[in-house]
Amino acid sequence: RIPVERAVPFLHESLKSRHFDARNMAANSLGLIQAQSSITPLIESLKDTVLGGPKRVSIRVVKSSLIGFGNSAVPFLIKEAKNADWRIRAQIIDIIAEIGSLECEGCLIEALSDHEADIRAKAAKGLGNISSKVALRHLPKLVDDVSWVVRLQAIRALGQIGDPYAVEDIKKGITDSNWQVRSAAAAALGKMG
């Protein structure tokens, strides 16, 4: 609980402990200390967790720790955003979306065309978080996505960006088959006035 950088090497070792609680406490502590050298070990812990490996930690703890690094974690996360395993890509894109950095704009736009709906939805959410004007060329395609979660996040993102040119795309959500998408469209239009 005392963020001392001298503890970082020991905490890196604790990420490999055979005790789940020790691994969780180490991941949490590394997030508090925020030593740059901890980003890669935390990403490796995240990957092990997602794949159900023997050294897994609480997904919530490791994601929270990586989000805490903010922009300094972005270059490391962008490299992993192209991981061959969709489960890892989904978690990485979720972290990138929460960090909400303009540095991630290109990565998030690329993720909009991922074959996994969960990743497309998280990427749309992230683009809304950073109010990406570039995304206005890409998000309207997702308003007609087969997945209601993707449509929901695309409409929310368009509403967050708040560009008047997006109104027609947002209006499509008013007649969506899913009530949550309809609700998001109404809220976005109301917010935009």
PDB file of C-alpha atoms in Angstrom:
ATOM      1  CA  ARG A   1       0.000   0.000   0.000  1.00  0.00           C
ATOM      2  CA  ILE A   2       3.014   2.280   0.281  1.00  0.00           C
ATOM      3  CA  PRO A   3       3.978   3.134  -3.301  1.00  0.00           C
ATOM      4  CA  VAL A   4       7.732   2.535  -3.111  1.00  0.00           C
ATOM      5  CA  GLU A   5       9.521   1.988  -6.408  1.00  0.00           C
ATOM      6  CA  ARG A   6      12.121  -0.255  -4.714  1.00  0.00           C
ATOM      7  CA  ALA A   7       9.351  -2.834  -4.303  1.00  0.00           C
ATOM      8  CA  VAL A   8       8.699  -3.150  -8.053  1.00  0.00           C
ATOM      9  CA  PRO A   9      11.064  -6.090  -8.779  1.00  0.00           C
ATOM     10  CA  PHE A  10       9.621  -8.031  -5.832  1.00  0.00           C
ATOM     11  CA  LEU A  11       6.084  -7.288  -7.010  1.00  0.00           C
ATOM     12  CA  HIS A  12       6.981  -8.512 -10.505  1.00  0.00           C
ATOM     13  CA  GLU A  13       8.046 -11.789  -8.902  1.00  0.00           C
ATOM     14  CA  SER A  14       4.828 -11.874  -6.869  1.00  0.00           C
ATOM     15  CA  LEU A  15       2.837 -11.788 -10.122  1.00  0.00           C
ATOM     16  CA  LYS A  16       4.189 -15.333 -10.616  1.00  0.00           C
ATOM     17  CA  SER A  17       3.266 -16.527  -7.113  1.00  0.00           C
ATOM     18  CA  ARG A  18       1.301 -19.746  -6.792  1.00  0.00           C
ATOM     19  CA  HIS A  19      -1.175 -17.869  -4.559  1.00  0.00           C
ATOM     20  CA  PHE A  20      -4.026 -16.056  -6.306  1.00  0.00           C
ATOM     21  CA  ASP A  21      -4.342 -13.387  -3.588  1.00  0.00           C
ATOM     22  CA  ALA A  22      -0.616 -12.598  -3.746  1.00  0.00           C
ATOM     23  CA  ARG A  23      -0.829 -12.148  -7.527  1.00  0.00           C
ATOM     24  CA  ASN A  24      -3.842  -9.844  -7.127  1.00  0.00           C
ATOM     25  CA  MET A  25      -2.151  -7.744  -4.469  1.00  0.00           C
ATOM     26  CA  ALA A  26       0.966  -7.476  -6.621  1.00  0.00           C
ATOM     27  CA  ALA A  27      -1.050  -6.344  -9.669  1.00  0.00           C
ATOM     28  CA  ASN A  28      -2.901  -3.790  -7.559  1.00  0.00           C
ATOM     29  CA  SER A  29       0.320  -2.472  -6.009  1.00  0.00           C
ATOM     30  CA  LEU A  30       2.017  -2.160  -9.398  1.00  0.00           C
ATOM     31  CA  GLY A  31      -0.923  -0.067 -10.530  1.00  0.00           C
ATOM     32  CA  LEU A  32      -0.449   2.220  -7.528  1.00  0.00           C
ATOM     33  CA  ILE A  33       3.309   2.608  -7.984  1.00  0.00           C
ATOM     34  CA  GLN A  34       3.023   3.059 -11.774  1.00  0.00           C
ATOM     35  CA  ALA A  35       6.630   2.268 -12.640  1.00  0.00           C
ATOM     36  CA  GLN A  36       6.963   2.126 -16.421  1.00  0.00           C
ATOM     37  CA  SER A  37       8.730  -1.238 -16.139  1.00  0.00           C
ATOM     38  CA  SER A  38       5.505  -2.770 -14.761  1.00  0.00           C
ATOM     39  CA  ILE A  39       3.370  -2.251 -17.862  1.00  0.00           C
ATOM     40  CA  THR A  40       4.666  -5.288 -19.752  1.00  0.00           C
ATOM     41  CA  PRO A  41       4.390  -7.704 -16.776  1.00  0.00           C
ATOM     42  CA  LEU A  42       0.838  -6.478 -16.141  1.00  0.00           C
ATOM     43  CA  ILE A  43      -0.088  -7.027 -19.794  1.00  0.00           C
ATOM     44  CA  GLU A  44       1.388 -10.534 -19.584  1.00  0.00           C
ATOM     45  CA  SER A  45      -0.725 -11.166 -16.450  1.00  0.00           C
ATOM     46  CA  LEU A  46      -3.787  -9.933 -18.311  1.00  0.00           C
ATOM     47  CA  LYS A  47      -3.073 -12.299 -21.202  1.00  0.00           C
ATOM     48  CA  ASP A  48      -2.529 -15.230 -18.839  1.00  0.00           C
ATOM     49  CA  THR A  49      -5.797 -14.372 -17.088  1.00  0.00           C
ATOM     50  CA  VAL A  50      -7.806 -14.116 -20.300  1.00  0.00           C
ATOM     51  CA  LEU A  51      -6.445 -17.440 -21.526  1.00  0.00           C
ATOM     52  CA  GLY A  52      -7.094 -19.134 -18.176  1.00  0.00           C
ATOM     53  CA  GLY A  53      -3.422 -19.698 -17.422  1.00  0.00           C
ATOM     54  CA  PRO A  54      -1.993 -20.826 -14.095  1.00  0.00           C
ATOM     55  CA  LYS A  55      -0.828 -17.344 -13.073  1.00  0.00           C
ATOM     56  CA  ARG A  56      -4.125 -15.551 -13.656  1.00  0.00           C
ATOM     57  CA  VAL A  57      -5.240 -12.582 -11.584  1.00  0.00           C
ATOM     58  CA  SER A  58      -8.547 -10.793 -11.162  1.00  0.00           C
ATOM     59  CA  ILE A  59      -9.368  -9.263 -14.552  1.00  0.00           C
ATOM     60  CA  ARG A  60     -10.820  -6.220 -12.773  1.00  0.00           C
ATOM     61  CA  VAL A  61      -7.632  -5.630 -10.784  1.00  0.00           C
ATOM     62  CA  VAL A  62      -5.208  -5.947 -13.695  1.00  0.00           C
ATOM     63  CA  LYS A  63      -7.379  -3.814 -16.007  1.00  0.00           C
ATOM     64  CA  SER A  64      -7.726  -1.130 -13.338  1.00  0.00           C
ATOM     65  CA  SER A  65      -3.955  -1.113 -12.830  1.00  0.00           C
ATOM     66  CA  LEU A  66      -3.268  -0.732 -16.548  1.00  0.00           C
ATOM     67  CA  ILE A  67      -5.907   1.998 -16.936  1.00  0.00           C
ATOM     68  CA  GLY A  68      -4.186   3.853 -14.091  1.00  0.00           C
ATOM     69  CA  PHE A  69      -1.036   4.162 -16.191  1.00  0.00           C
ATOM     70  CA  GLY A  70      -2.978   6.283 -18.691  1.00  0.00           C
ATOM     71  CA  ASN A  71      -1.098   7.516 -21.740  1.00  0.00           C
ATOM     72  CA  SER A  72       2.169   5.877 -20.723  1.00  0.00           C
ATOM     73  CA  ALA A  73       0.599   2.435 -21.260  1.00  0.00           C
ATOM     74  CA  VAL A  74      -0.858   3.303 -24.673  1.00  0.00           C
ATOM     75  CA  PRO A  75       2.128   2.300 -26.881  1.00  0.00           C
ATOM     76  CA  PHE A  76       2.331  -1.102 -25.144  1.00  0.00           C
ATOM     77  CA  LEU A  77      -1.413  -1.644 -25.431  1.00  0.00           C
ATOM     78  CA  ILE A  78      -1.557  -0.675 -29.102  1.00  0.00           C
ATOM     79  CA  LYS A  79       0.970  -3.432 -29.872  1.00  0.00           C
ATOM     80  CA  GLU A  80      -1.305  -5.980 -28.195  1.00  0.00           C
ATOM     81  CA  ALA A  81      -4.450  -4.661 -29.912  1.00  0.00           C
ATOM     82  CA  LYS A  82      -3.536  -6.864 -32.891  1.00  0.00           C
ATOM     83  CA  ASN A  83      -3.138 -10.038 -30.839  1.00  0.00           C
ATOM     84  CA  ALA A  84      -4.295 -13.151 -32.693  1.00  0.00           C
ATOM     85  CA  ASP A  85      -6.603 -14.149 -29.819  1.00  0.00           C
ATOM     86  CA  TRP A  86      -9.841 -12.157 -29.931  1.00  0.00           C
ATOM     87  CA  ARG A  87     -10.306 -12.475 -26.148  1.00  0.00           C
ATOM     88  CA  ILE A  88      -7.045 -10.644 -25.540  1.00  0.00           C
ATOM     89  CA  ARG A  89      -7.863  -8.032 -28.211  1.00  0.00           C
ATOM     90  CA  ALA A  90     -11.234  -7.413 -26.539  1.00  0.00           C
ATOM     91  CA  GLN A  91      -9.674  -6.729 -23.131  1.00  0.00           C
ATOM     92  CA  ILE A  92      -6.942  -4.545 -24.608  1.00  0.00           C
ATOM     93  CA  ILE A  93      -9.428  -2.482 -26.627  1.00  0.00           C
ATOM     94  CA  ASP A  94     -11.565  -2.111 -23.501  1.00  0.00           C
ATOM     95  CA  ILE A  95      -8.573  -0.733 -21.567  1.00  0.00           C
ATOM     96  CA  ILE A  96      -7.645   1.591 -24.434  1.00  0.00           C
ATOM     97  CA  ALA A  97     -11.256   2.824 -24.592  1.00  0.00           C
ATOM     98  CA  GLU A  98     -11.227   3.580 -20.856  1.00  0.00           C
ATOM     99  CA  ILE A  99      -7.920   5.448 -21.041  1.00  0.00           C
ATOM    100  CA  GLY A 100      -9.506   7.686 -23.664  1.00  0.00           C
ATOM    101  CA  SER A 101      -6.382   9.030 -25.338  1.00  0.00           C
ATOM    102  CA  LEU A 102      -6.304  10.633 -28.781  1.00  0.00           C
ATOM    103  CA  GLU A 103      -3.134   8.595 -29.381  1.00  0.00           C
ATOM    104  CA  CYS A 104      -5.423   5.558 -29.609  1.00  0.00           C
ATOM    105  CA  GLU A 105      -7.696   6.969 -32.295  1.00  0.00           C
ATOM    106  CA  GLY A 106      -6.151   5.010 -35.175  1.00  0.00           C
ATOM    107  CA  CYS A 107      -6.105   1.781 -33.194  1.00  0.00           C
ATOM    108  CA  LEU A 108      -9.766   2.174 -32.204  1.00  0.00           C
ATOM    109  CA  ILE A 109     -10.838   2.995 -35.761  1.00  0.00           C
ATOM    110  CA  GLU A 110      -9.058  -0.115 -36.991  1.00  0.00           C
ATOM    111  CA  ALA A 111     -10.837  -2.176 -34.324  1.00  0.00           C
ATOM    112  CA  LEU A 112     -14.219  -1.031 -35.685  1.00  0.00           C
ATOM    113  CA  SER A 113     -13.798  -3.585 -38.470  1.00  0.00           C
ATOM    114  CA  ASP A 114     -12.859  -6.508 -36.199  1.00  0.00           C
ATOM    115  CA  HIS A 115     -14.873  -9.659 -36.843  1.00  0.00           C
ATOM    116  CA  GLU A 116     -15.808  -9.852 -33.137  1.00  0.00           C
ATOM    117  CA  ALA A 117     -18.827  -7.730 -32.176  1.00  0.00           C
ATOM    118  CA  ASP A 118     -17.543  -7.174 -28.624  1.00  0.00           C
ATOM    119  CA  ILE A 119     -14.390  -5.542 -29.974  1.00  0.00           C
ATOM    120  CA  ARG A 120     -16.320  -3.343 -32.429  1.00  0.00           C
ATOM    121  CA  ALA A 121     -18.581  -2.186 -29.583  1.00  0.00           C
ATOM    122  CA  LYS A 122     -15.679  -1.377 -27.260  1.00  0.00           C
ATOM    123  CA  ALA A 123     -13.871   0.488 -30.026  1.00  0.00           C
ATOM    124  CA  ALA A 124     -16.972   2.589 -30.737  1.00  0.00           C
ATOM    125  CA  LYS A 125     -17.270   3.381 -27.032  1.00  0.00           C
ATOM    126  CA  GLY A 126     -13.624   4.479 -26.940  1.00  0.00           C
ATOM    127  CA  LEU A 127     -14.049   6.753 -29.951  1.00  0.00           C
ATOM    128  CA  GLY A 128     -16.994   8.392 -28.223  1.00  0.00           C
ATOM    129  CA  ASN A 129     -14.912   8.856 -25.066  1.00  0.00           C
ATOM    130  CA  ILE A 130     -12.294  10.817 -27.006  1.00  0.00           C
ATOM    131  CA  SER A 131     -14.906  12.644 -29.152  1.00  0.00           C
ATOM    132  CA  SER A 132     -13.094  11.590 -32.301  1.00  0.00           C
ATOM    133  CA  LYS A 133     -14.129  13.676 -35.295  1.00  0.00           C
ATOM    134  CA  VAL A 134     -12.299  11.220 -37.581  1.00  0.00           C
ATOM    135  CA  ALA A 135     -14.634   8.487 -36.320  1.00  0.00           C
ATOM    136  CA  LEU A 136     -17.568  10.306 -37.908  1.00  0.00           C
ATOM    137  CA  ARG A 137     -16.516   8.702 -41.203  1.00  0.00           C
ATOM    138  CA  HIS A 138     -16.595   5.206 -39.679  1.00  0.00           C
ATOM    139  CA  LEU A 139     -19.215   5.039 -36.913  1.00  0.00           C
ATOM    140  CA  PRO A 140     -22.290   5.489 -39.161  1.00  0.00           C
ATOM    141  CA  LYS A 141     -21.574   2.080 -40.747  1.00  0.00           C
ATOM    142  CA  LEU A 142     -21.986   0.490 -37.320  1.00  0.00           C
ATOM    143  CA  VAL A 143     -25.466   1.930 -36.816  1.00  0.00           C
ATOM    144  CA  ASP A 144     -26.641  -0.929 -39.086  1.00  0.00           C
ATOM    145  CA  ASP A 145     -24.424  -3.627 -37.506  1.00  0.00           C
ATOM    146  CA  VAL A 146     -25.916  -7.086 -36.909  1.00  0.00           C
ATOM    147  CA  SER A 147     -25.097  -6.843 -33.195  1.00  0.00           C
ATOM    148  CA  TRP A 148     -27.386  -4.645 -31.120  1.00  0.00           C
ATOM    149  CA  VAL A 149     -24.510  -3.941 -28.683  1.00  0.00           C
ATOM    150  CA  VAL A 150     -22.415  -2.524 -31.531  1.00  0.00           C
ATOM    151  CA  ARG A 151     -25.350  -0.401 -32.739  1.00  0.00           C
ATOM    152  CA  LEU A 152     -25.878   0.832 -29.176  1.00  0.00           C
ATOM    153  CA  GLN A 153     -22.249   1.873 -28.690  1.00  0.00           C
ATOM    154  CA  ALA A 154     -22.050   3.464 -32.149  1.00  0.00           C
ATOM    155  CA  ILE A 155     -25.113   5.612 -31.440  1.00  0.00           C
ATOM    156  CA  ARG A 156     -23.830   6.557 -27.993  1.00  0.00           C
ATOM    157  CA  ALA A 157     -20.468   7.511 -29.504  1.00  0.00           C
ATOM    158  CA  LEU A 158     -22.092   9.623 -32.215  1.00  0.00           C
ATOM    159  CA  GLY A 159     -24.120  11.370 -29.519  1.00  0.00           C
ATOM    160  CA  GLN A 160     -20.998  12.027 -27.430  1.00  0.00           C
ATOM    161  CA  ILE A 161     -19.167  13.470 -30.417  1.00  0.00           C
ATOM    162  CA  GLY A 162     -22.172  15.712 -30.937  1.00  0.00           C
ATOM    163  CA  ASP A 163     -21.628  16.603 -34.584  1.00  0.00           C
ATOM    164  CA  PRO A 164     -24.843  17.802 -36.297  1.00  0.00           C
ATOM    165  CA  TYR A 165     -23.979  15.733 -39.382  1.00  0.00           C
ATOM    166  CA  ALA A 166     -24.458  12.587 -37.312  1.00  0.00           C
ATOM    167  CA  VAL A 167     -28.129  13.335 -36.540  1.00  0.00           C
ATOM    168  CA  GLU A 168     -29.477  11.326 -39.479  1.00  0.00           C
ATOM    169  CA  ASP A 169     -27.450   8.284 -38.471  1.00  0.00           C
ATOM    170  CA  ILE A 170     -28.536   8.587 -34.852  1.00  0.00           C
ATOM    171  CA  LYS A 171     -32.180   8.877 -35.945  1.00  0.00           C
ATOM    172  CA  LYS A 172     -31.946   5.385 -37.460  1.00  0.00           C
ATOM    173  CA  GLY A 173     -31.680   4.077 -33.913  1.00  0.00           C
ATOM    174  CA  ILE A 174     -35.126   5.419 -32.988  1.00  0.00           C
ATOM    175  CA  THR A 175     -36.769   2.555 -34.903  1.00  0.00           C
ATOM    176  CA  ASP A 176     -34.259  -0.143 -33.912  1.00  0.00           C
ATOM    177  CA  SER A 177     -35.610  -3.530 -32.852  1.00  0.00           C
ATOM    178  CA  ASN A 178     -33.758  -3.295 -29.521  1.00  0.00           C
ATOM    179  CA  TRP A 179     -35.179  -1.001 -26.850  1.00  0.00           C
ATOM    180  CA  GLN A 180     -31.734  -0.088 -25.492  1.00  0.00           C
ATOM    181  CA  VAL A 181     -30.619   1.139 -28.911  1.00  0.00           C
ATOM    182  CA  ARG A 182     -33.843   3.160 -29.242  1.00  0.00           C
ATOM    183  CA  SER A 183     -33.277   4.637 -25.791  1.00  0.00           C
ATOM    184  CA  ALA A 184     -29.648   5.541 -26.608  1.00  0.00           C
ATOM    185  CA  ALA A 185     -30.742   7.195 -29.852  1.00  0.00           C
ATOM    186  CA  ALA A 186     -33.375   9.265 -28.040  1.00  0.00           C
ATOM    187  CA  ALA A 187     -30.866  10.270 -25.356  1.00  0.00           C
ATOM    188  CA  ALA A 188     -28.243  11.223 -27.971  1.00  0.00           C
ATOM    189  CA  LEU A 189     -30.707  13.329 -29.925  1.00  0.00           C
ATOM    190  CA  GLY A 190     -31.935  14.986 -26.730  1.00  0.00           C
ATOM    191  CA  LYS A 191     -28.382  15.752 -25.649  1.00  0.00           C
ATOM    192  CA  MET A 192     -27.602  17.291 -29.026  1.00  0.00           C
ATOM    193  CA  GLY A 193     -30.755  19.400 -28.893  1.00  0.00           C
TER     194      GLY A 193
END
